């Protein structure tokens, strides 16, 4: 088994990880192993360079090359991954026209010396014949990667789609440049493998809606095959259907459709399906992804097929597998010898000591964000440089005999090799600049003042303070009142109202005069004079008598104790009862959405879609049958496929 080339439009580089089997391990290394591929060409990456992550670029055992759009965000993008143990390209370029330059260089590819470029670049005449689109514009959307191996030149492309009439000129210009590049390379004697999403179905057999398309637009089969993009593709392919005479400069077909070559006449061999109408279950799609090769090397391949069972995108992978040994001018040569630079493989085996780790300039591993990055360990082990900080030594201290040490000149502590961070910290703490002078020495306790005199700091002894008054002081007094509180001891305490505590103050004679705490009035929380006083019992609030004064001190009356207040008779008031179940149902009906309607044939909940076609109904939401379209591509009645249910959301709501 030789190398395998796989192409896949992933519709977003992370999109496959939302499906099985990719979401189990969510790594590109495991994805490539499941694909059993050695060269993987991905299209429609929909990512910017700043969004590239380690797992996308630094895939173990793989090299990668990216072509990303220069201006549009989250648009287009092509990536090629090559298994380092199997193959290694000798040249790598971005774009079709050669107008771009390698990273870190200002010289375009087509202006490089002959030994440093791939060649086959379209001429100005070839570019202008396809439209008035300049080369820089054609290569600005990240649509092509070109890799050169000794065996062949690999071109991975993502061709523009036929969705907007304003883009027809750009689409034809890109396809014309691609056609010119392929023909120029073959004219130079090089073998070519063209793979990717071309967004063209070559004939009626390669699309399920060919008949409906021709009927809808009122065109014949000849008109269908003569559309500009389809005609250009058939000019490239051997066996392509051409209506009329061939175009000038395209007299010869040069490429072979590998997948169709191994499956002649096979129906339903589609690679793309419309997701909006869920057309994949009924296989109502088109074949627009290809692996094409020069006609002279079609015998190098042993198999080619689609992998429609692998989910992860609106496209499926397409692969072509090469033979272990190929014929070149009658000589048998191992294909691995031709997939690597000279001197790496011999007779299909890697030469001992041979290495291909010298990455090309376009390699993703050489991007500044991923190349020569410092380890996080360097943040702690690297020595800082350029520091010239002077740390003063500690001031002289007095010893037991009262003699002071002589002053020593200060030195740069940062330059001492044996001094660690702890020594520097102590030096900073004992320096004169770090001392804080107190305004009066009398404020220090005797123990602290003696410790400061001796130069030795001791832990201060706990100070004995007189018990603070718990009685709320009058206005103008300097005393501060405190009310003892305890934290919540259990979860049950969160739902219960704590009983207010009395403030107790001891007098000089030792007798305790109990007075009610003013905090009790605050615990009752009566914010307004019009509100009825309420006493709390557990989790239920009980109304207090109407003549209960919540703030007795302001009214001038004698304050009542908590027991006096709670001892007052209760007033029973007729309260309106609410059924919580009824209330919940009423609110649910008010805010919940109306359930979707059911389709006519299957009585299943419909799905909602939004009209995007320009016109008076653009933006309107409608309901249709949730089932996929049938093989006919039409809505059917009394079948297992989509029925004709159609309801405007405005009419249903």
XYZ file of C-alpha atoms in Angstrom:
653
model
C 0.000 0.000 0.000
C 1.459 3.320 -1.086
C 0.770 6.870 0.051
C -2.847 7.997 0.187
C -4.027 11.465 -0.814
C -7.266 12.652 0.817
C -9.198 15.841 0.090
C -11.995 17.126 2.312
C -13.972 20.351 2.519
C -14.428 20.566 6.292
C -16.580 23.735 6.306
C -14.543 25.064 9.244
C -11.328 23.539 10.552
C -12.909 22.620 13.913
C -16.287 21.636 12.507
C -15.649 17.847 12.298
C -15.081 17.606 16.055
C -18.806 17.976 16.628
C -19.447 14.603 14.989
C -18.432 11.014 15.488
C -15.846 9.560 15.317
C -13.837 12.781 15.561
C -15.360 14.107 18.793
C -14.105 11.155 20.837
C -10.468 12.301 20.834
C -10.719 15.749 19.193
C -7.208 15.826 17.759
C -5.984 16.197 14.198
C -3.450 13.426 14.650
C -6.234 10.956 15.418
C -8.346 12.376 12.586
C -5.600 11.723 10.045
C -5.107 8.223 11.429
C -8.799 7.444 10.941
C -8.611 8.808 7.411
C -5.533 6.586 6.866
C -4.068 9.396 4.792
C -0.502 10.539 4.205
C -1.365 13.804 2.435
C -4.503 15.621 3.637
C -5.847 18.615 1.709
C -8.475 20.572 3.678
C -10.616 23.327 2.184
C -12.790 26.063 3.622
C -10.888 26.346 6.889
C -12.711 29.580 7.804
C -9.964 30.775 10.119
C -7.481 33.630 10.435
C -3.811 33.352 11.209
C -4.280 34.807 14.677
C -6.762 32.017 15.464
C -4.377 29.165 14.633
C -3.716 26.988 17.683
C -0.989 24.558 18.656
C -3.117 21.499 17.946
C -3.718 22.745 14.382
C -0.086 23.531 13.533
C 2.115 21.420 15.786
C 0.578 18.056 14.910
C 3.083 15.360 15.966
C 4.665 13.728 12.940
C 3.040 16.094 10.429
C 4.081 19.203 8.553
C 1.482 21.740 7.444
C 1.058 24.550 4.933
C -1.696 27.183 4.974
C -3.156 29.675 2.533
C -5.523 32.001 4.387
C -7.520 34.978 3.092
C -5.746 38.315 3.283
C -8.797 40.496 3.906
C -12.007 38.556 4.518
C -12.410 37.072 7.990
C -13.660 33.527 8.545
C -13.750 32.853 4.824
C -12.218 30.279 2.489
C -8.755 28.960 3.416
C -6.779 25.879 2.314
C -4.461 23.698 4.387
C -2.244 20.782 3.356
C -0.824 18.311 5.901
C 1.977 15.893 4.958
C 3.107 12.912 7.030
C 6.821 13.411 7.685
C 7.579 9.685 7.861
C 6.211 9.099 4.345
C 6.746 12.210 2.241
C 8.429 15.606 2.270
C 7.945 18.317 -0.399
C 10.924 20.075 -1.899
C 9.080 23.341 -2.660
C 5.948 24.987 -1.310
C 4.059 27.999 -2.682
C 0.862 29.840 -1.938
C -1.519 30.849 -4.710
C -1.941 29.949 -8.378
C -0.451 32.901 -10.224
C 2.949 33.126 -8.467
C 2.418 36.781 -7.606
C 2.724 36.160 -3.874
C 6.005 35.852 -2.008
C 7.314 33.499 0.646
C 7.110 34.543 4.312
C 9.954 36.881 5.161
C 10.685 37.674 1.518
C 9.634 40.486 -0.796
C 10.403 38.584 -4.009
C 7.436 36.890 -5.663
C 7.594 33.185 -6.437
C 7.722 33.637 -10.190
C 10.727 35.990 -9.878
C 12.845 33.532 -7.891
C 15.703 31.626 -9.515
C 14.614 28.571 -11.466
C 15.932 26.091 -8.899
C 13.954 27.803 -6.107
C 10.552 27.922 -7.782
C 8.004 25.374 -8.977
C 7.236 27.008 -12.339
C 4.288 26.877 -14.721
C 2.998 30.340 -13.775
C 0.249 31.807 -15.999
C 1.359 34.525 -18.354
C -0.296 37.919 -18.543
C -2.038 36.932 -21.772
C -3.425 33.796 -20.182
C -4.735 35.759 -17.213
C -6.406 38.487 -19.259
C -8.136 35.931 -21.503
C -10.204 34.753 -18.541
C -11.422 38.153 -17.403
C -10.335 41.496 -16.056
C -9.240 40.183 -12.622
C -5.630 40.856 -11.676
C -3.355 38.182 -10.255
C -3.088 39.731 -6.782
C -6.875 39.660 -6.383
C -7.112 36.040 -7.491
C -4.597 34.934 -4.850
C -5.876 37.151 -2.026
C -8.617 34.817 -0.795
C -6.499 31.851 0.301
C -7.648 29.325 -2.307
C -4.562 27.370 -3.370
C -1.451 25.612 -2.049
C 1.134 24.164 -4.460
C 3.639 21.549 -3.240
C 6.392 20.063 -5.376
C 7.558 16.472 -4.860
C 10.062 14.658 -7.075
C 7.148 12.480 -8.227
C 4.644 15.230 -9.127
C 3.348 18.707 -8.327
C 0.386 18.682 -5.941
C -2.163 21.519 -6.258
C -4.757 21.786 -3.485
C -7.538 24.242 -4.368
C -10.857 25.586 -3.164
C -12.607 27.012 -6.211
C -15.196 29.809 -5.828
C -18.820 28.644 -5.758
C -21.546 29.719 -8.139
C -23.760 31.509 -5.611
C -23.554 35.181 -6.542
C -23.761 36.554 -10.065
C -21.497 39.425 -9.038
C -18.736 36.852 -8.451
C -18.950 35.174 -11.855
C -16.068 37.222 -13.232
C -13.829 36.287 -10.286
C -14.830 32.622 -10.500
C -14.051 32.313 -14.192
C -10.800 34.226 -13.735
C -9.673 31.800 -11.024
C -10.613 28.709 -13.057
C -8.861 30.106 -16.115
C -5.671 30.746 -14.095
C -5.879 27.216 -12.672
C -6.281 25.736 -16.152
C -3.283 27.722 -17.406
C -1.095 26.679 -14.444
C -1.861 22.974 -14.933
C -1.230 23.051 -18.665
C 2.005 25.030 -18.264
C 3.368 22.542 -15.716
C 2.577 19.571 -17.948
C 4.091 21.395 -20.905
C 7.306 21.732 -18.869
C 7.363 17.960 -18.441
C 6.114 17.829 -14.855
C 3.446 15.488 -13.545
C 0.454 17.097 -11.793
C -2.087 15.983 -9.178
C -4.982 18.436 -8.827
C -7.239 17.868 -5.817
C -9.813 19.815 -3.853
C -13.294 21.298 -4.016
C -13.771 22.598 -7.574
C -17.463 23.462 -7.025
C -18.295 22.027 -10.468
C -20.190 18.852 -11.353
C -18.789 17.636 -14.656
C -22.004 16.083 -16.136
C -25.552 14.923 -15.355
C -24.332 11.721 -13.702
C -22.546 13.774 -11.043
C -25.551 15.662 -9.658
C -29.012 14.655 -8.517
C -30.791 17.840 -9.548
C -29.541 18.100 -13.135
C -32.964 17.385 -14.607
C -34.796 19.760 -12.263
C -32.172 22.451 -12.864
C -32.575 22.218 -16.634
C -36.348 22.168 -16.324
C -36.375 25.144 -13.937
C -34.169 27.314 -16.147
C -35.610 26.025 -19.413
C -32.296 24.854 -20.851
C -31.283 21.740 -22.764
C -28.594 19.199 -21.968
C -26.226 20.892 -24.411
C -26.746 24.219 -22.670
C -26.185 22.582 -19.303
C -22.841 21.101 -20.417
C -21.828 24.326 -22.158
C -21.913 26.503 -19.027
C -18.517 28.301 -18.833
C -17.198 26.611 -15.678
C -18.368 23.110 -16.633
C -17.024 23.443 -20.165
C -13.619 24.540 -18.841
C -13.419 21.523 -16.501
C -14.373 19.097 -19.274
C -11.637 20.594 -21.439
C -9.121 19.521 -18.773
C -10.478 15.983 -18.299
C -9.852 13.084 -20.609
C -13.303 11.866 -21.656
C -14.996 15.118 -20.730
C -18.132 16.002 -22.705
C -17.504 18.962 -25.019
C -20.275 20.468 -27.100
C -18.884 21.795 -30.376
C -15.251 22.462 -31.181
C -12.615 22.669 -28.486
C -11.320 26.059 -27.412
C -8.078 27.467 -28.751
C -5.156 26.566 -26.488
C -7.133 23.676 -24.952
C -6.996 21.229 -27.783
C -5.714 18.408 -25.580
C -7.185 16.958 -22.394
C -4.457 16.522 -19.798
C -6.043 15.247 -16.532
C -7.695 12.003 -15.493
C -10.647 11.754 -13.064
C -9.419 9.012 -10.730
C -12.627 8.438 -8.758
C -14.782 8.200 -11.877
C -12.109 6.125 -13.572
C -12.381 3.407 -10.912
C -16.210 3.601 -10.832
C -17.406 4.042 -14.390
C -21.154 4.621 -14.627
C -21.730 4.536 -10.856
C -24.786 6.560 -9.857
C -25.228 8.462 -6.635
C -21.477 8.923 -6.107
C -21.943 12.355 -4.523
C -19.593 14.272 -2.234
C -21.683 17.297 -1.200
C -25.224 17.666 0.124
C -27.395 20.656 0.998
C -27.606 20.907 4.774
C -30.515 23.341 4.904
C -32.920 20.778 3.456
C -31.211 17.770 5.137
C -30.563 16.139 1.775
C -27.808 13.762 2.878
C -30.008 10.891 4.200
C -31.687 10.573 0.798
C -28.347 11.116 -1.026
C -29.654 14.080 -2.981
C -26.349 15.803 -3.712
C -23.558 16.480 -6.201
C -19.997 15.377 -6.890
C -17.819 18.491 -6.817
C -14.724 17.193 -4.951
C -12.055 15.538 -7.085
C -8.646 13.911 -7.148
C -7.302 14.437 -10.684
C -3.906 13.424 -12.022
C -1.912 13.707 -15.214
C -3.106 11.151 -17.715
C 0.354 9.630 -17.900
C 0.416 8.601 -14.234
C -3.136 7.278 -13.852
C -1.653 3.772 -13.554
C 0.274 4.867 -10.464
C -2.940 4.666 -8.445
C -4.502 1.477 -7.138
C -7.800 2.811 -5.789
C -9.933 5.922 -5.455
C -13.305 6.390 -3.804
C -15.538 8.623 -1.700
C -16.053 8.171 2.058
C -19.697 9.195 2.350
C -20.076 7.475 5.721
C -17.701 9.907 7.491
C -19.681 12.806 8.927
C -18.372 16.192 10.022
C -19.230 18.532 7.147
C -21.620 19.047 4.256
C -18.917 17.328 2.155
C -17.365 13.900 2.536
C -13.695 12.946 2.098
C -12.409 11.686 -1.248
C -9.181 9.703 -1.484
C -6.800 8.235 -4.039
C -4.296 5.555 -3.079
C -0.987 5.035 -4.863
C 0.913 1.838 -5.576
C 4.105 0.886 -3.795
C 6.027 0.525 -7.067
C 5.429 2.616 -10.198
C 6.755 2.475 -13.744
C 8.785 5.362 -15.155
C 10.131 4.816 -18.667
C 9.892 1.064 -18.173
C 11.767 1.045 -14.867
C 10.174 0.046 -11.560
C 10.745 2.618 -8.833
C 9.453 2.651 -5.286
C 7.014 5.516 -4.881
C 8.518 6.544 -1.508
C 11.799 7.242 -3.299
C 9.925 9.812 -5.399
C 7.933 11.350 -2.538
C 11.003 12.616 -0.674
C 14.132 14.604 -1.500
C 17.061 12.718 -2.974
C 19.045 10.671 -0.468
C 16.236 10.115 2.046
C 14.673 6.875 0.748
C 16.216 4.053 -1.250
C 14.317 1.005 -2.496
C 11.315 2.058 -0.433
C 13.219 2.292 2.868
C 14.489 5.311 4.706
C 18.235 5.624 4.677
C 19.619 5.443 8.203
C 20.546 8.893 9.462
C 18.652 10.694 6.699
C 16.471 13.530 7.941
C 14.004 15.924 6.323
C 13.433 18.212 9.299
C 14.558 21.308 7.394
C 11.143 22.907 6.993
C 10.238 25.009 3.977
C 9.597 28.727 4.373
C 5.822 28.266 3.991
C 5.648 25.598 6.696
C 3.251 26.391 9.518
C 5.842 25.261 12.029
C 8.007 28.243 11.055
C 5.320 30.795 11.828
C 6.544 33.268 14.405
C 3.817 32.246 16.834
C 4.948 28.607 16.891
C 8.682 28.669 16.123
C 11.415 28.940 18.789
C 9.044 29.684 21.611
C 10.446 29.810 25.122
C 9.298 27.223 27.608
C 7.345 28.333 30.653
C 10.228 26.998 32.725
C 12.412 29.773 31.287
C 10.315 32.311 33.163
C 11.720 30.975 36.437
C 15.216 29.777 35.477
C 16.439 32.557 33.182
C 18.606 35.184 34.872
C 17.476 38.790 34.512
C 19.870 41.116 32.812
C 20.356 44.867 32.818
C 19.526 45.276 36.530
C 21.534 47.856 38.479
C 19.648 48.190 41.736
C 21.438 49.268 44.930
C 20.172 47.825 48.191
C 21.534 49.611 51.318
C 22.813 47.470 54.127
C 21.110 47.419 57.505
C 22.021 50.265 59.920
C 24.488 49.619 62.762
C 22.982 47.992 65.833
C 24.120 48.159 69.482
C 25.429 45.027 71.172
C 25.107 44.001 74.799
C 28.016 46.190 75.909
C 26.548 49.269 74.275
C 29.277 49.573 71.635
C 28.126 50.332 68.096
C 29.632 48.777 65.037
C 31.465 51.014 62.662
C 29.545 52.153 59.622
C 30.335 50.111 56.527
C 29.956 51.403 53.002
C 26.883 50.143 51.141
C 27.313 47.736 48.293
C 25.097 46.476 45.527
C 23.350 43.528 47.084
C 22.029 42.426 43.719
C 25.578 41.705 42.583
C 26.337 39.312 45.458
C 26.405 35.786 44.093
C 25.633 34.099 47.408
C 22.734 36.238 48.438
C 19.273 34.875 47.822
C 15.874 36.568 47.813
C 15.393 36.123 51.556
C 18.610 38.031 52.322
C 17.575 40.833 50.004
C 14.169 41.045 51.614
C 15.712 41.287 55.106
C 18.097 43.939 53.860
C 15.222 45.962 52.513
C 13.217 45.641 55.716
C 16.151 46.735 57.917
C 17.270 49.616 55.713
C 16.787 53.190 57.030
C 14.468 54.031 54.160
C 12.118 51.245 55.145
C 11.646 52.423 58.745
C 8.570 54.403 59.620
C 9.006 57.100 62.289
C 6.130 57.426 64.728
C 4.908 60.844 65.734
C 5.149 60.230 69.480
C 7.081 57.543 71.276
C 4.656 57.552 74.158
C 2.036 55.791 72.114
C 4.106 52.620 72.017
C 3.673 50.106 74.813
C 6.636 49.668 77.145
C 7.458 46.280 75.699
C 7.611 47.665 72.151
C 9.696 50.682 73.076
C 12.225 48.520 74.878
C 12.376 46.133 71.951
C 13.048 48.993 69.568
C 15.828 50.290 71.779
C 17.559 46.940 71.940
C 17.218 46.452 68.224
C 15.390 43.119 68.707
C 11.741 42.885 67.723
C 9.566 40.737 69.938
C 5.977 39.694 69.595
C 3.895 42.165 71.637
C 2.075 40.771 74.640
C -1.720 40.818 74.462
C -3.020 44.074 75.902
C -5.637 44.021 78.624
C -8.478 46.327 77.785
C -11.519 47.163 79.793
C -14.790 45.673 78.592
C -16.445 47.925 76.095
C -19.859 49.269 76.773
C -22.620 47.415 75.034
C -25.166 50.185 75.614
C -25.994 52.383 72.700
C -24.553 55.819 73.430
C -26.437 59.058 73.147
C -25.783 61.499 70.389
C -22.661 63.563 70.935
C -20.948 60.951 73.063
C -17.584 59.589 72.039
C -18.423 56.057 73.234
C -19.259 53.461 70.660
C -21.992 50.893 71.257
C -21.734 47.294 70.141
C -24.414 44.655 69.725
C -23.188 41.114 70.020
C -24.051 39.055 66.979
C -23.358 35.482 66.027
C -22.847 34.093 62.589
C -25.128 31.592 60.930
C -24.496 28.221 62.549
C -26.459 25.991 60.145
C -28.453 26.069 56.930
C -31.653 26.076 58.984
C -30.669 29.419 60.427
C -30.931 30.989 56.977
C -34.698 30.425 56.998
C -35.304 31.480 60.640
C -35.306 34.970 62.105
C -32.918 35.221 65.033
C -34.261 36.525 68.362
C -32.814 39.956 69.159
C -30.355 39.977 72.072
C -30.398 42.411 74.909
C -27.525 44.774 75.403
C -26.045 44.402 78.893
C -23.876 46.925 80.625
C -22.153 46.435 83.956
C -22.102 49.409 86.408
C -19.431 50.348 88.859
C -21.143 48.571 91.820
C -21.224 45.239 89.958
C -25.040 45.288 89.582
C -26.452 44.684 86.115
C -29.219 46.949 84.940
C -30.951 45.239 82.033
C -32.346 47.613 79.425
C -33.882 46.760 76.087
C -31.640 47.121 73.099
C -32.595 49.647 70.513
C -31.546 47.087 67.915
C -34.793 45.234 68.609
C -36.726 47.988 66.915
C -34.396 47.661 63.944
C -34.882 43.897 63.860
C -38.596 44.425 63.421
C -37.723 46.330 60.209
C -40.715 48.695 60.070
C -39.585 51.186 57.432
C -42.711 53.291 57.153
C -45.187 54.686 59.684
C -48.149 53.557 57.598
C -47.083 49.911 57.704
C -48.512 47.605 60.328
C -45.942 46.335 62.890
C -45.010 42.724 62.363
C -43.367 40.196 64.674
C -41.419 37.299 63.242
C -42.050 33.743 64.415
C -39.810 31.213 62.635
C -40.526 31.698 58.965
C -44.001 33.250 59.312
C -44.696 36.936 59.933
C -47.485 37.816 62.380
C -48.999 41.333 62.407
C -48.627 43.313 65.630
C -51.242 45.599 67.170
C -51.813 48.864 65.419
C -50.883 50.961 68.474
C -47.467 49.359 68.823
C -44.829 52.045 68.370
C -41.755 50.647 66.526
C -39.599 53.567 67.690
C -40.534 54.371 71.273
C -37.587 56.658 72.013
C -38.513 59.161 69.305
C -42.086 59.289 70.508
C -40.995 59.912 74.082
C -42.795 56.861 75.489
C -41.201 54.240 77.639
C -39.666 51.514 75.532
C -41.292 48.129 75.598
C -39.360 44.947 76.045
C -39.422 42.285 73.348
C -41.531 40.046 75.561
C -44.093 42.846 76.073
C -44.367 43.438 72.374
C -44.684 39.773 71.487
C -47.252 39.273 74.218
C -49.743 41.567 72.510
C -52.818 39.871 71.037
C -52.689 39.049 67.322
C -54.988 40.622 64.774
C -56.438 38.182 62.277
C -56.825 39.648 58.809
C -58.507 38.005 55.846
C -55.724 37.317 53.370
C -56.262 36.313 49.756
C -54.901 32.826 49.058
C -53.108 31.995 45.773
C -52.781 28.561 44.255
C -49.118 28.229 43.152
C -49.961 25.658 40.466
C -52.520 27.935 38.857
C -50.131 30.883 39.038
C -47.336 28.873 37.413
C -49.583 27.762 34.572
C -50.801 31.285 33.923
C -47.271 32.675 33.748
C -46.147 29.771 31.556
C -48.917 30.459 29.078
C -47.971 34.120 29.003
C -44.252 33.730 28.267
C -43.866 30.302 26.624
C -43.721 29.948 22.854
C -46.446 28.272 20.968
C -45.523 24.684 20.039
C -44.583 24.150 16.378
C -47.252 22.931 13.993
C -47.317 19.354 12.759
C -46.888 18.346 9.148
C -49.875 17.090 7.216
C -48.671 13.645 6.160
C -46.575 12.463 9.126
C -47.990 14.532 12.016
C -44.449 15.341 13.176
C -43.333 18.721 14.616
C -42.243 20.995 11.797
C -38.902 22.786 11.593
C -38.526 26.520 11.041
C -36.370 28.125 8.356
C -35.742 31.721 7.297
C -36.149 33.039 3.772
C -32.859 34.404 2.447
C -33.859 34.920 -1.160
C -34.116 38.598 -2.034
C -37.663 39.882 -2.386
C -40.680 40.890 -0.334
C -40.453 37.710 1.802
C -36.746 38.010 2.610
C -36.244 37.462 6.349
C -39.619 35.796 6.965
C -39.731 32.571 8.973
C -41.729 29.548 7.838
C -42.464 25.988 8.945
C -41.897 22.878 6.795
C -41.861 19.099 7.222
C -38.805 17.940 9.238
C -38.048 14.947 7.020
C -35.357 15.108 4.300
C -36.078 15.412 0.618
C -36.492 12.203 -1.305
C -34.314 10.951 -4.157
C -36.454 12.882 -6.621
C -35.627 16.161 -4.944
C -39.342 17.038 -4.839
C -41.844 17.153 -2.000
C -43.920 13.973 -1.855
C -47.232 12.975 -0.278
C -47.943 9.763 1.634
C -44.286 8.679 1.474
C -41.427 8.462 3.963
C -39.829 11.641 2.566
C -40.648 15.323 2.999
C -44.275 16.275 2.427
C -45.600 19.563 1.099
C -46.411 21.235 4.435
C -45.638 24.966 4.363
C -46.841 27.465 7.008
C -45.688 31.046 7.520
C -44.639 31.624 11.128
C -46.657 34.855 11.245
C -49.824 32.927 10.356
C -49.159 30.267 12.973
C -48.296 32.630 15.832
